[in-house]
């Protein structure tokens, strides 16, 4: 199909959508369902940093919109930073920001991606930096009062009129006449003031501004930000309402862990019984599984959105490829095809979920809804999968065979499957062009070394990109084990022939041609297109790594008297000559220092085993990992030059494994040592102020920590939570013999009891109430006394009207070896200040 023909079909589709393609209140339908992302390259921080690092924002848009197409996205939303394209009077300023927005819109349209524009961001342009003052009217008025200030309303109307009448010189169309622009949202996350009548008057007045400007597109207004006045929005003239969802909270400051699937089991409206609700179209303007690197969440979220009747779903926010290595734009979000390949493929799968699940369709209650239609999500395997017969997508290694291998036409994945065996860590795509002719696209490797959700900085590379040639075995019937590999993308001259289905492959785009399929391949190449991409297109960041880097992936606890597995991810400009583990006691004065050579297992993963006899009999095994290449010797942690037994080696840190004896207690929380990793949370996310006071010099020597808590305003719940899943992974046989849960706690003020909970990998919670003693002492209870209880959603979800807990239909007996999270909490909401001392939680 020619490009012009493609765009014609898309425009017709969009016109149908604007006319009300999906009858949300009527029979289930999947027509016109849109799934995509927010993306901010034309504005604010992304625009500024592009200039700082010498990147071309137009070229960046080309790169990223190509990846949108590769991921099958068909929706885009942005809240326009009005402060960067207007003056004090609301006049539109023709500047580079507006030109970039026009250019972005034109590139999106060429990819068949529909657009919703939110006319006002409601924020300054600084985040994560300070705001930079402009002449834009958005800086002149309090966001919470713009709906009742006549002068502000007049300026907003002037701006909206100018915006919808603005002619995009790349498309030649005014926004109001552009068939790919589905609609407009009045403002981003509004904060209204005044009476309900004043608010309704403002919304309808802004609605009529669009109509008087000659714009007949769908107009939306946010409802989830102000659910208490939902009836006002449902009475208004707007055709649709907008909602967001952040089921894992926002801005944790670190990567969160655990099974969050129960949190996304349902999206229930508190205002769906108000007259008018069923007539309004529903869109998700923003969503994300924030602070998570897992790849199982997006399809589950998309499923639940479709059950709730949303026809438009856009994630917030896709990182521009030029910035993704740092993850500085939005600290709590991290998504990019090159830098988060598993999450990106998961997003691709979620798009298929959105388009295939019918509006209102339900798949039962968690955990039954982890398998739905042709889809699968799994916390245990951290993966999501689409296996439809013709499509076969997987976000991580899978052993599931495709339903119909002979009917396959599209494959996308990370890692290995029964069809593709691959050591690289980047995503890849296989698309069938004709019998015996496939297009293969391989992204470079992404290797993460830093926590992407910790303090952001352009001085820190979170994920490195490596261009490495890896063996890839492709088992497709019509390629029959022997096929030619021909380069497609510019600058790529790599050619080869497979041997028994295996080729050495370098990042790029290729044509795979089976024996006897030459004529069909020539015909495919002549057409030069596959859907909304060109066969020769390929976009990827250059190799970034300039030195050896290491991430220790070993378990932090293991059983005393057993061998110790040491694992690490290691990458550099070239492959190491060798990698060696040295115990911390090696010495310059010792001629026979022990050493344990690590072997590469696959990709960038290295492993070795420390024999139990070499581990010693103390409660800890401390060690270093040294990387050798040529004359270079680097030792980790700390990336120190030299080796740990050099006379001048600086020994300021080392790695450690705790060795736990069979009859020893198993620590779950060590209050003093864990105070930096324990999460203190409240039911509303911000409702309790907590002072944490370490009392290391406490006379009993128990290293106690005191928690002083003060509710802020409304009563709220308190949670103290720790992820223990990885710590316990090496102690399964020891844990199996433990019968009691012990808590070192006491000295309460303002409360006399707390709940102690174990949350399992299945997401089920088992709890007991503990009466707090007058001074710190051990409260002991049998594990059998913990009973099934609701799984509380902490951190708090946004929007706040969503359910606060999950209750399964039944509870299996508690298997303590499956413990994932340990949590202390108040039994219900508290309204007065309280405090208590904690030394720890452990198993005996």
Tab-separated table of N, CA and C in Angstrom, residues 139 174 184 227 234 287 298 325 335 347 376 384 397 478 513 535 545 638 683 690 748 750 774 792:
chain	number	residue	atom	x	y	z
A	139	UNK	N	1.494	32.030	33.653
A	139	UNK	CA	2.232	32.450	34.832
A	139	UNK	C	1.550	33.612	35.561
A	174	UNK	N	-5.418	23.578	9.529
A	174	UNK	CA	-5.654	24.110	10.866
A	174	UNK	C	-5.933	22.944	11.801
A	184	UNK	N	-9.929	17.804	21.886
A	184	UNK	CA	-9.185	18.692	22.781
A	184	UNK	C	-9.702	18.523	24.206
A	227	UNK	N	-13.500	14.492	41.849
A	227	UNK	CA	-14.672	13.601	41.842
A	227	UNK	C	-15.840	14.108	42.683
A	234	UNK	N	-20.677	16.126	34.481
A	234	UNK	CA	-21.604	15.285	33.729
A	234	UNK	C	-22.802	16.084	33.211
A	287	UNK	N	-1.493	7.318	32.431
A	287	UNK	CA	-1.386	6.193	33.353
A	287	UNK	C	0.058	5.716	33.330
A	298	UNK	N	1.586	-3.432	32.232
A	298	UNK	CA	0.843	-2.665	31.226
A	298	UNK	C	-0.342	-3.424	30.623
A	325	UNK	N	18.828	7.546	28.513
A	325	UNK	CA	19.952	6.927	29.224
A	325	UNK	C	20.083	7.476	30.651
A	335	UNK	N	10.370	4.763	30.290
A	335	UNK	CA	9.883	3.941	29.185
A	335	UNK	C	10.491	4.410	27.874
A	347	UNK	N	4.345	-2.769	26.556
A	347	UNK	CA	3.438	-1.716	26.098
A	347	UNK	C	2.825	-2.084	24.750
A	376	UNK	N	-1.361	-13.211	28.506
A	376	UNK	CA	-0.908	-13.739	29.787
A	376	UNK	C	-0.038	-12.696	30.461
A	384	UNK	N	4.917	-10.506	30.155
A	384	UNK	CA	3.597	-10.487	29.552
A	384	UNK	C	3.718	-11.085	28.163
A	397	UNK	N	11.926	-13.892	28.403
A	397	UNK	CA	12.066	-15.281	27.958
A	397	UNK	C	10.790	-16.076	28.248
A	478	UNK	N	8.908	-21.575	7.197
A	478	UNK	CA	9.143	-21.157	5.812
A	478	UNK	C	10.537	-20.588	5.587
A	513	UNK	N	15.736	-14.099	3.651
A	513	UNK	CA	15.199	-14.668	2.414
A	513	UNK	C	15.526	-16.152	2.362
A	535	UNK	N	10.804	-0.264	4.860
A	535	UNK	CA	11.599	-1.460	5.140
A	535	UNK	C	12.997	-1.106	5.631
A	545	UNK	N	28.749	2.979	26.261
A	545	UNK	CA	29.627	2.554	27.346
A	545	UNK	C	31.085	2.850	27.005
A	638	UNK	N	32.950	0.088	43.761
A	638	UNK	CA	33.749	1.294	43.780
A	638	UNK	C	34.522	1.559	42.514
A	683	UNK	N	-2.142	5.891	53.983
A	683	UNK	CA	-3.223	5.462	53.104
A	683	UNK	C	-3.500	6.424	51.977
A	690	UNK	N	6.258	11.693	59.532
A	690	UNK	CA	6.963	10.722	60.362
A	690	UNK	C	8.384	11.195	60.633
A	748	UNK	N	5.078	2.375	73.440
A	748	UNK	CA	4.108	3.103	72.612
A	748	UNK	C	3.606	4.378	73.276
A	750	UNK	N	0.156	6.959	72.328
A	750	UNK	CA	-0.925	7.334	71.420
A	750	UNK	C	-1.593	6.174	70.722
A	774	UNK	N	5.040	-2.168	77.153
A	774	UNK	CA	5.436	-0.862	77.660
A	774	UNK	C	6.874	-0.505	77.354
A	792	UNK	N	-3.840	-4.323	51.349
A	792	UNK	CA	-3.949	-2.870	51.237
A	792	UNK	C	-3.082	-2.371	50.086
